Every structure is written in C-alpha cells, then in structure tokens.
Amino acid sequence: MKMLVHAPPFVIKPLLSILPSVAACRPYSPARVNPAQSVGSFWSRPVALRRAASMADSFSTACDSSQEHTAGTWYSVPELRLRDHRFTIPLDYSLAASPKITVFAREVVSGNMLLSLAKKSNNCHTCYIYKVDLALSAHGQLSLADGYAESRGTGLSTPLTVSSMSQFKSAKDLADYLGHFRADNIVNDAEFVRVHLVPDAEPWTVLGQSYGGFCVVTYLSFAPHGLKQALLTGGIPPIGNGCSANDVYRACCEQIVLQNEKFYKRYPQDIEVVHEVVKYLAGSEGGGVPLPSGGFLTPRGLQTLGLSGLGSSTGFERLHYMFERVWDPQLVPGAAKQISHYFLRSFESWSSFDTNPLYALLHEAIYNQGAASCWSAERVMAENESKFNALNAAKENRPVLFTGEMIFPWMFDEIYALRPFKEAANILAEKKDWPPLYDVKSLNNNKVPVAAAVYYEDMYVNFKLAMETASHITGIRLWISNEYMHSGLRDNGTRVLNQLLGMLNGKKPLF
C-alpha cells in the first residue's frame, strides 16, 4: 500500500463521469469563498472520537479563529476549474490549546459539467470531489464528495518527510507527534473540512480505497451524521479489539504464498534468476550490496519487492522486467559479475520509503486498539521461517517467496532513509495506549447507505476478515469479485464506482 500525494487521473475522471449521482449540484461563483461558519449547534453533536463532548468543545474553540480557513483564487487547467484551500487544524483535538497543523484541500470543478448545467439554468452550478490522500494507503484516498483534501502529514498538509521529521529533538518527541496521525484524527480532519467548506455543513459521500476504507469505517463508527453515503473498495478493516496485526498477517500469509505461486507460474524462468540474486547477495561482504542511496540490499530486503509486485494488476510484469535487467553485461572479459545500477535504483524507487517514511513508521499502528504491535510482522514471519527463508529456498532449489505488506525492524537499518527513525519506530512498536478505531455497537446500528467492493484475491486486505467485519455493518451491500485485485479502482474506476453507486441507488443487484 503506497501513498498517492496528488489526485491521479484514474480517481478524478471516473468520479467526474458519474458526479451528478454522487452529490447534489450547488450554486457556483468563481468568486465565492465559504467563510468560517457558525458551528456552535453543529459541534454540540457527538462528532468527536471517543471523548465526544470534550472534543466537540475543542472543535468549537478551534473554529473561533478567522485564520483557520484561507481560500485561494480560481485557476484553470483543461476541462477543470480549481481552487486551493488551507485549513489550520489542531494536532490533537482533545486539547483546547493544541499545536496547529495544516490540511490542504483543492476544489475541482468539471468544465464540461458547468457548460452543460449553464444551458439549463441562468446560474452555473458546481459539483466537486473532495479527496483525502492517505499516507498509509495504497492508492489511498478517502474521497469526499465534493472537492479534495490531502490528509495530515502528506502532500502540502504539514508533510512528514525525512527532512521535516529531523526537526524533532528526540525520538520520543517524534513518536508522540506521530501518534496523532491515524484514522481517528483523519476523520476529525474530514469533519473539520466538511463543516467549513460544504454549504450548510451538509453530509457528503465518501469513497475509501484500501486504508481509506479503514478510515471510512472509523467515520461510520464515530461520526456517521457527517455521511450521506459511503463507498469502500478493497478496504474493509478487521474491527474487533482482539483482532491484532498478528491476526492480520497470519490471515494474509496464505494469499501471499498463492500470489508467489501465480507469479512463478507466469514467469518460471525467474525462479533461477532469483536464486542467483539471493546467493550473490548472501555471498557478498556483509551479506548484501550497497544501494545508491547509502542503504544495503540483503536477501530479506529483496523479498520485500512482493509488497508492490504481487498485489496489483501490473505488478507481476514490473517485477519480472526488473529481474530481466538485474545483471550488468560483461563488457570486459574476466570482469566480476555484479548487480546492475538499474536494478538497485528500481528497487529503491519502487519501495519509496525515502518519500513516504510515514508508511513504515505507522503501518502496524493502523491496526492497534489498546495494545502494542511489538513488531507483529517480524514475529509472524518467524512462525513461517521454513517457507520464507530466502537462502534456504535457493539452496534447496525451491522458489524464493516474496513477502507482502509487512514492515520489519531491520528495515530501519538497511534502508537509508529510515535509519534516523529507528528509535522512534521501536517506541511506536511498544506503545500500548492506542485508542479505539471502531465502535461495533455503532456499526450494528448503522443507518448510512454503504456499498463495498470486496476482492476475493486481495493480498493486502484479507477476504475472510473483511467478510467478518461486513457482518457487523448493518445495511452494507457487497460486490464480491475476483475480476480485480487490490488495484480495481485504478484498473477500472468507472466500472467499480458505477457498480457501487448503482447498488446504493437501486440500479444494480445488491449481491
């Protein structure tokens, strides 16, 4: 699961094509700027997570400042009109005097839609897409009809980068700060934006892909009044307090092995190629080779290519093409065999931890409720040592299995960009007082129309755990398919969204 910092075409265009069914059109004027709204009565409702009353008070306090929302001027790109917004929000909504951070939002207006609507009325109208790019998500967006906003810590929203996080004086300070960047606060931010930007603070329709879907279920748990409809694609989380990261990784292991088998069945020649690379790395000084950034590539690091290579529709091909160019050609007789610079650069660019360290730091924490992860992936892989030991597999002439969506403590030694955050990562792994992310009772009493695409062979979100959670969300309508993998929204966004919206609007079969 990777972060998308900007709105990708596969999200915007499909949504624009069906936008009239996503949200009602609203009065439009290029000069219109929504002022900070009076929210006293609105915030008196229980919108905040876990501590409803006290957090509602903190929201109201935050809304008193005239500097909390600034809007830019409209500008144009082909077929679209755009305007940027910045919201000053509390880092911690439970504190009346919390430090402030910024969330960036962009209004996106379809030019074609405006022209079409202008013919029917003297007044133009607008429909926007609100999108939240989630730092922990693969294609992670929490799309909020109408407009789009990045989530805290990403893009232009007070980004947490390798360089910006270096400002903290201690690992503990950094870990404390990062504790405020999970789904609970992402939902709080979404509500903050909705109240300030949507006319009359009306409910909106949300789309959650991958981890974005996890956030939508948090939204349904603690702030359902803010939702008109909810769509989930490849993103139904495990919700029980007893369902830890351990359970998730154990459940996903079977699908990871299956995806490996499919890859090697498609490209059987890669079995021997990967054997050669593993033996080469293990036999090199220190058990690996230097990476261009200053990191170190070992056999276990090589296996992490499965994170991106095994779970999406084009991943097999990208992985295969990388291994086609793994070795430098021998230009001079007798020259030593070596891994190509192309392969080493491709490895680093695909992992993208240098541009998205937040994913590595908080990945296991997205599952935690009242318990520490204690490096779950490391412990679960130890239980499966006989299957996933790369060197043993190469020596025994078995296919080397790539790993899936897992973060390991040794990454903070071998990946250069993550080295400065090793101590903070250990603190987060031992943190026990994570607040709840879901309310099963609230989900049992859900009144918000919800439709979800569940991918039977999803490597990242386990099918069985997703179905168990779905059984607790009253009224959810499921579209179960093995036609797509986790990347269904990217691969055919128009079809996936039309299917889900059709189910909600009575135009498609429910099951």
XYZ file of C-alpha atoms in Angstrom:
511
model
C 0.000 0.000 0.000
C 1.622 3.194 -1.205
C 0.805 6.827 -0.754
C -0.513 8.897 -3.606
C 0.228 12.528 -2.887
C -1.670 14.051 -5.817
C -5.019 13.260 -7.356
C -4.370 10.630 -10.035
C -6.423 10.686 -13.252
C -7.914 7.283 -12.507
C -9.606 8.810 -9.470
C -10.702 12.185 -10.808
C -12.012 11.234 -14.244
C -14.196 8.300 -13.201
C -15.688 10.384 -10.411
C -16.374 13.293 -12.737
C -18.120 10.969 -15.156
C -20.673 9.928 -12.524
C -20.541 13.001 -10.320
C -24.191 14.052 -10.665
C -25.147 10.856 -8.881
C -22.541 11.385 -6.172
C -23.581 14.774 -4.878
C -26.203 17.419 -5.459
C -25.117 20.402 -7.556
C -24.543 23.593 -5.642
C -24.672 27.307 -6.532
C -21.388 28.302 -8.122
C -19.492 31.506 -8.475
C -15.748 31.739 -9.164
C -15.579 34.481 -6.590
C -17.405 32.524 -3.902
C -15.415 31.827 -0.759
C -17.139 29.964 2.060
C -16.445 31.947 5.235
C -15.864 30.249 8.533
C -19.312 29.122 9.574
C -21.056 29.354 12.896
C -20.859 25.843 14.231
C -21.983 26.058 17.823
C -25.088 23.920 17.443
C -23.440 21.621 14.926
C -20.437 20.799 17.069
C -22.667 20.159 20.054
C -23.423 16.822 18.381
C -21.181 13.852 19.257
C -18.812 14.117 16.301
C -15.528 13.591 18.082
C -13.988 10.231 18.602
C -14.047 8.523 21.999
C -14.448 11.723 24.014
C -17.386 13.243 22.203
C -18.297 16.118 24.475
C -14.826 17.362 25.294
C -13.633 17.083 21.722
C -16.711 18.870 20.413
C -15.780 21.730 22.722
C -12.241 21.746 21.352
C -13.598 21.816 17.800
C -15.766 24.824 18.646
C -12.800 26.583 20.177
C -10.742 25.897 17.088
C -13.497 27.275 14.853
C -13.396 30.694 16.513
C -10.285 31.798 14.635
C -10.744 33.697 11.376
C -7.391 32.309 10.227
C -8.474 28.673 10.290
C -9.514 28.621 6.615
C -7.990 30.501 3.706
C -9.079 30.103 0.096
C -7.069 30.947 -2.999
C -8.282 32.286 -6.329
C -9.743 30.113 -9.078
C -7.486 28.893 -11.879
C -7.962 26.623 -14.864
C -6.476 23.538 -16.460
C -8.035 21.751 -19.460
C -11.651 20.828 -18.634
C -11.303 21.785 -14.966
C -11.577 24.801 -12.702
C -9.576 24.628 -9.488
C -9.179 26.472 -6.220
C -6.893 25.736 -3.284
C -7.828 25.845 0.385
C -5.754 25.581 3.538
C -7.212 24.727 6.926
C -5.451 25.323 10.219
C -6.436 22.409 12.453
C -5.475 21.078 15.885
C -2.811 18.399 16.037
C -4.727 16.943 18.998
C -8.460 17.630 19.023
C -8.745 16.660 22.686
C -6.641 19.659 23.778
C -8.086 23.152 23.925
C -4.643 24.650 23.294
C -3.322 22.094 20.844
C -0.450 22.834 18.464
C -1.744 23.513 14.945
C -1.037 21.849 11.621
C -2.369 22.456 8.111
C -4.581 20.408 5.831
C -4.606 21.291 2.143
C -7.755 20.950 0.021
C -8.458 21.612 -3.644
C -11.841 22.265 -5.205
C -12.155 20.542 -8.562
C -14.895 21.655 -10.940
C -15.655 19.947 -14.242
C -15.741 22.493 -17.047
C -17.927 20.242 -19.182
C -20.379 19.890 -16.338
C -20.544 23.636 -15.868
C -21.260 24.191 -19.560
C -23.957 21.531 -19.526
C -25.643 22.916 -16.449
C -25.355 26.512 -17.653
C -27.587 25.640 -20.598
C -30.324 24.584 -18.192
C -30.136 27.495 -15.809
C -29.150 31.120 -15.605
C -26.858 30.145 -12.766
C -23.897 27.840 -13.144
C -23.620 25.024 -10.652
C -20.769 23.123 -9.245
C -20.046 19.647 -8.029
C -16.667 18.958 -6.528
C -14.637 15.972 -5.488
C -13.141 16.088 -2.025
C -10.258 13.625 -1.878
C -8.038 12.756 1.049
C -4.755 11.120 0.116
C -3.807 8.829 2.967
C -0.183 8.354 3.811
C -0.651 4.738 4.793
C -2.729 3.742 1.874
C -2.166 2.118 -1.400
C -3.921 4.364 -3.874
C -5.084 5.644 -0.506
C -7.750 8.149 -0.842
C -10.725 8.986 1.261
C -12.703 10.736 -1.451
C -15.173 13.182 -0.083
C -17.812 14.438 -2.499
C -17.464 17.450 -3.118
C -13.735 18.510 -3.589
C -10.448 17.031 -2.413
C -8.089 17.391 0.515
C -4.861 15.727 1.491
C -4.671 14.079 4.865
C -2.477 15.351 7.651
C 1.190 14.557 7.183
C 1.097 14.198 3.382
C 1.432 16.343 0.277
C 1.010 20.009 1.222
C -0.620 19.183 4.574
C 2.242 19.820 7.006
C 4.082 16.880 5.383
C 6.036 14.419 7.494
C 9.111 13.803 5.395
C 12.601 12.523 6.078
C 13.826 16.109 6.348
C 10.896 17.658 8.239
C 10.872 14.928 10.908
C 14.559 15.586 11.565
C 13.462 18.766 13.378
C 12.413 16.780 16.443
C 14.996 16.784 19.188
C 14.289 13.289 20.452
C 12.829 10.014 19.225
C 10.204 10.196 21.967
C 9.038 13.621 20.801
C 8.713 12.313 17.258
C 6.854 9.180 18.355
C 4.445 11.265 20.463
C 3.794 13.519 17.478
C 3.196 10.589 15.095
C 0.620 9.136 17.451
C -1.826 11.767 16.140
C -1.758 10.611 12.504
C -4.106 7.625 12.461
C -7.674 7.152 11.198
C -9.322 8.756 14.237
C -7.732 12.126 13.579
C -8.047 11.796 9.807
C -11.812 11.536 10.339
C -11.732 14.524 12.682
C -9.959 16.482 9.932
C -12.536 15.396 7.360
C -15.299 16.681 9.602
C -13.428 19.946 10.111
C -13.164 20.429 6.337
C -16.781 19.436 5.754
C -18.130 21.949 8.243
C -16.027 24.769 6.848
C -16.302 24.072 3.144
C -19.616 22.355 2.382
C -22.555 24.791 2.261
C -24.737 24.395 5.337
C -22.352 21.661 6.553
C -24.386 19.058 4.687
C -23.375 15.367 4.825
C -21.208 14.167 1.981
C -20.473 10.938 0.137
C -17.111 9.331 0.886
C -15.051 6.858 -1.089
C -12.392 4.869 0.749
C -9.877 2.779 -1.197
C -7.604 0.427 0.748
C -6.645 2.143 4.019
C -9.064 4.854 3.001
C -11.763 2.241 3.545
C -10.463 1.636 7.059
C -10.898 5.358 7.700
C -14.443 5.275 6.329
C -15.361 2.516 8.806
C -13.922 4.719 11.562
C -16.094 7.523 10.169
C -19.170 5.265 10.290
C -18.293 4.351 13.870
C -17.882 7.815 15.351
C -19.279 10.488 13.028
C -21.986 8.877 10.852
C -24.064 12.078 10.861
C -21.448 13.569 8.531
C -22.051 10.943 5.859
C -24.658 10.812 3.118
C -23.331 7.577 1.597
C -20.129 5.550 1.937
C -18.282 3.558 -0.720
C -15.423 1.178 0.072
C -13.106 -0.522 -2.413
C -10.621 -3.071 -1.125
C -10.787 -1.500 2.303
C -12.845 -3.307 4.950
C -10.715 -3.481 8.123
C -10.647 -6.002 10.959
C -12.611 -4.282 13.715
C -12.560 -6.432 16.836
C -10.418 -5.329 19.769
C -8.946 -8.816 19.747
C -8.048 -8.629 16.064
C -4.433 -7.517 16.160
C -1.809 -7.050 13.473
C -0.729 -10.618 14.299
C -4.097 -11.950 13.166
C -3.997 -9.855 10.013
C -0.541 -11.056 8.993
C -1.350 -14.690 9.746
C -4.530 -14.450 7.693
C -2.712 -12.802 4.778
C 0.140 -15.336 4.605
C -1.948 -17.837 2.638
C -2.749 -15.266 -0.058
C 0.882 -14.109 -0.189
C 2.014 -17.676 -0.896
C -0.683 -18.015 -3.564
C 0.417 -14.809 -5.290
C 4.020 -16.044 -5.306
C 2.886 -19.290 -6.924
C 0.986 -17.354 -9.594
C 3.992 -15.146 -10.320
C 6.368 -18.047 -10.802
C 3.801 -19.926 -12.883
C 3.643 -16.937 -15.232
C 7.411 -16.422 -15.231
C 9.026 -19.785 -14.342
C 12.394 -18.582 -15.655
C 12.554 -16.141 -12.746
C 12.886 -18.941 -10.211
C 16.528 -19.487 -11.162
C 17.196 -15.776 -11.624
C 16.015 -15.016 -8.095
C 18.071 -17.957 -6.782
C 21.188 -16.422 -8.349
C 20.479 -12.998 -6.881
C 19.853 -14.368 -3.387
C 23.075 -16.399 -3.431
C 25.005 -13.424 -4.789
C 23.717 -11.122 -2.040
C 24.311 -13.661 0.721
C 27.858 -14.274 -0.512
C 28.759 -10.579 -0.732
C 30.684 -8.818 2.017
C 28.340 -8.161 4.914
C 25.620 -10.303 3.355
C 24.474 -7.761 0.805
C 25.394 -4.940 -1.558
C 25.248 -1.149 -1.164
C 22.257 0.689 -2.576
C 22.639 4.010 -4.428
C 21.110 5.961 -1.544
C 23.517 4.552 1.027
C 21.317 1.685 2.198
C 22.054 -2.013 1.947
C 20.285 -4.728 -0.090
C 20.159 -8.178 1.509
C 18.158 -11.316 0.601
C 15.411 -10.383 3.071
C 15.314 -6.886 1.622
C 14.974 -8.358 -1.868
C 11.918 -10.301 -0.710
C 10.092 -7.065 0.136
C 9.593 -6.488 -3.587
C 6.447 -8.532 -3.073
C 4.888 -5.544 -1.301
C 4.336 -3.785 -4.626
C 4.986 -6.604 -7.059
C 2.417 -9.211 -6.037
C -0.734 -7.314 -5.168
C -1.731 -5.231 -8.198
C -2.736 -5.973 -11.766
C 0.553 -4.904 -13.391
C 2.829 -5.877 -10.511
C 3.893 -9.240 -11.929
C 5.122 -7.624 -15.126
C 7.039 -4.857 -13.381
C 8.695 -7.391 -11.090
C 9.652 -9.627 -13.991
C 11.047 -6.742 -16.043
C 13.217 -5.704 -13.095
C 14.762 -9.165 -12.892
C 15.321 -9.208 -16.648
C 17.849 -6.409 -16.094
C 19.272 -7.473 -12.734
C 22.812 -8.193 -14.018
C 25.262 -5.887 -15.699
C 26.523 -7.153 -19.060
C 30.118 -8.353 -19.138
C 31.795 -5.712 -21.319
C 35.345 -6.686 -20.397
C 36.472 -10.351 -20.350
C 37.042 -11.543 -16.793
C 35.063 -8.676 -15.217
C 33.310 -9.638 -11.998
C 29.593 -10.303 -12.062
C 27.577 -7.561 -10.408
C 24.012 -6.398 -9.895
C 23.146 -3.525 -12.211
C 22.706 0.034 -11.051
C 19.379 -0.031 -12.899
C 18.079 -2.819 -10.671
C 19.289 -1.186 -7.462
C 17.704 2.140 -8.377
C 14.480 0.403 -9.401
C 14.385 -1.407 -6.068
C 14.628 1.834 -4.119
C 12.198 3.781 -6.266
C 9.588 1.051 -6.001
C 9.764 0.917 -2.217
C 9.589 4.757 -1.998
C 10.417 4.884 1.714
C 12.539 7.963 1.082
C 9.450 9.915 0.060
C 6.999 8.149 2.354
C 8.639 7.280 5.690
C 5.303 7.704 7.459
C 4.086 4.439 5.956
C 6.927 2.471 7.542
C 6.570 4.187 10.891
C 2.819 3.777 11.303
C 1.862 0.742 9.243
C 1.410 -1.690 12.133
C -0.156 1.020 14.278
C -3.169 1.274 11.963
C -4.439 -1.988 13.485
C -3.721 -1.246 17.135
C -6.502 -0.698 19.656
C -5.396 -0.756 23.279
C -2.365 -2.951 22.594
C 1.159 -2.739 21.185
C 2.157 -4.353 17.885
C 5.619 -5.378 19.168
C 6.743 -5.819 15.542
C 3.979 -8.218 14.526
C 5.272 -8.930 11.038
C 8.662 -9.972 12.389
C 7.069 -12.425 14.784
C 4.633 -13.869 12.246
C 7.417 -14.371 9.699
C 9.403 -16.224 12.360
C 6.470 -18.624 12.613
C 6.773 -19.185 8.857
C 10.579 -19.405 8.684
C 10.521 -22.685 6.757
C 8.515 -21.080 3.946
C 10.084 -17.646 3.727
C 13.807 -18.203 4.389
C 15.262 -16.977 1.090
C 18.725 -18.533 1.320
C 17.396 -21.962 2.310
C 14.926 -21.850 -0.587
C 17.709 -21.013 -3.038
C 19.944 -23.799 -1.722
C 17.086 -26.312 -1.829
C 16.028 -25.225 -5.313
C 12.618 -24.017 -4.106
C 11.058 -20.764 -5.306
C 12.091 -17.846 -3.115
C 8.903 -16.340 -1.694
C 8.492 -12.590 -1.682
C 6.813 -11.040 1.348
C 3.680 -8.891 1.323
C 2.557 -5.776 3.121
C 4.845 -6.036 6.101
C 7.247 -3.696 7.856
C 10.206 -5.193 9.761
C 12.538 -3.629 12.347
C 15.646 -4.449 10.279
C 14.350 -2.069 7.591
C 15.382 0.791 9.858
C 18.978 -0.433 9.497
C 19.063 -1.439 5.834
C 17.003 1.383 4.281
C 18.990 4.594 4.453
C 16.007 6.973 4.619
C 14.575 5.137 7.628
C 17.751 4.927 9.734
C 17.188 8.215 11.606
C 13.806 6.958 12.816
C 14.806 3.576 14.212
C 14.378 4.572 17.844
C 11.037 6.262 17.201
C 9.848 3.151 15.335
C 10.729 0.991 18.326
C 8.855 3.334 20.677
C 5.760 3.159 18.452
C 6.019 -0.643 18.273
C 5.916 -0.799 22.086
C 3.151 1.783 22.520
C 0.118 0.189 24.232
C -2.333 3.034 24.808
C -3.689 3.319 21.281
C -7.325 4.493 21.389
C -10.142 2.531 19.717
C -10.686 2.991 15.992
C -14.070 1.297 15.610
C -17.333 1.033 17.525
C -19.022 -2.288 16.803
C -22.256 -1.232 18.520
C -22.485 1.871 16.336
C -21.804 -0.198 13.219
C -24.504 -2.671 14.265
C -26.924 0.270 14.282
C -25.626 1.855 11.077
C -28.117 3.957 9.097
C -25.742 5.285 6.405
C -26.077 3.596 2.982
C -22.837 1.665 2.436
C -21.610 -0.311 -0.594
C -18.286 -2.140 -0.747
C -16.224 -3.852 -3.422
C -14.541 -6.888 -1.877
C -11.801 -8.517 -3.952
C -11.641 -12.234 -3.346
C -7.907 -12.474 -4.058
C -6.847 -9.243 -2.357
C -3.332 -9.730 -0.972
C -3.486 -6.708 1.333
C -6.978 -6.945 2.834
C -7.866 -10.490 3.810
C -11.174 -11.693 2.382
C -12.236 -13.684 5.445
C -11.525 -10.839 7.876
C -13.308 -8.379 5.571
C -16.408 -10.557 5.444
C -16.410 -10.917 9.216
C -16.362 -7.137 9.599
C -19.055 -6.696 6.952
C -21.369 -8.886 9.010
C -21.261 -6.191 11.726
C -22.100 -3.210 9.452
C -25.869 -3.093 9.208
C -27.157 -2.479 5.691
C -23.817 -2.830 3.893
C -24.154 -4.040 0.313
C -21.308 -6.140 -1.009
C -19.975 -6.643 -4.507
C -17.624 -9.632 -4.291
C -15.386 -10.212 -7.298
C -12.207 -11.995 -8.348
C -12.075 -9.986 -11.568
C -9.857 -7.386 -9.912
C -7.099 -7.417 -7.358
C -6.486 -4.694 -4.793
C -5.999 -2.166 -7.609
C -9.529 -2.489 -9.011
C -10.258 1.227 -8.584
C -7.142 2.123 -10.560
C -7.684 -0.549 -13.201
C -11.327 0.240 -13.967
C -12.543 3.009 -11.714
C -15.598 3.837 -13.794
C -16.950 0.307 -13.624
C -16.207 -0.179 -9.931
C -17.806 3.109 -8.913
C -20.803 2.674 -11.201
C -21.368 -0.767 -9.701
C -21.285 0.519 -6.132
C -23.360 3.616 -6.804
C -25.833 1.515 -8.733
C -26.201 -0.779 -5.727
C -26.865 2.182 -3.460
C -29.306 3.779 -5.871
C -31.234 0.613 -6.660
C -29.957 0.200 -10.207
C -27.813 -2.882 -9.598
C -28.400 -6.180 -7.830
C -27.438 -5.957 -4.184
C -25.344 -9.134 -4.210
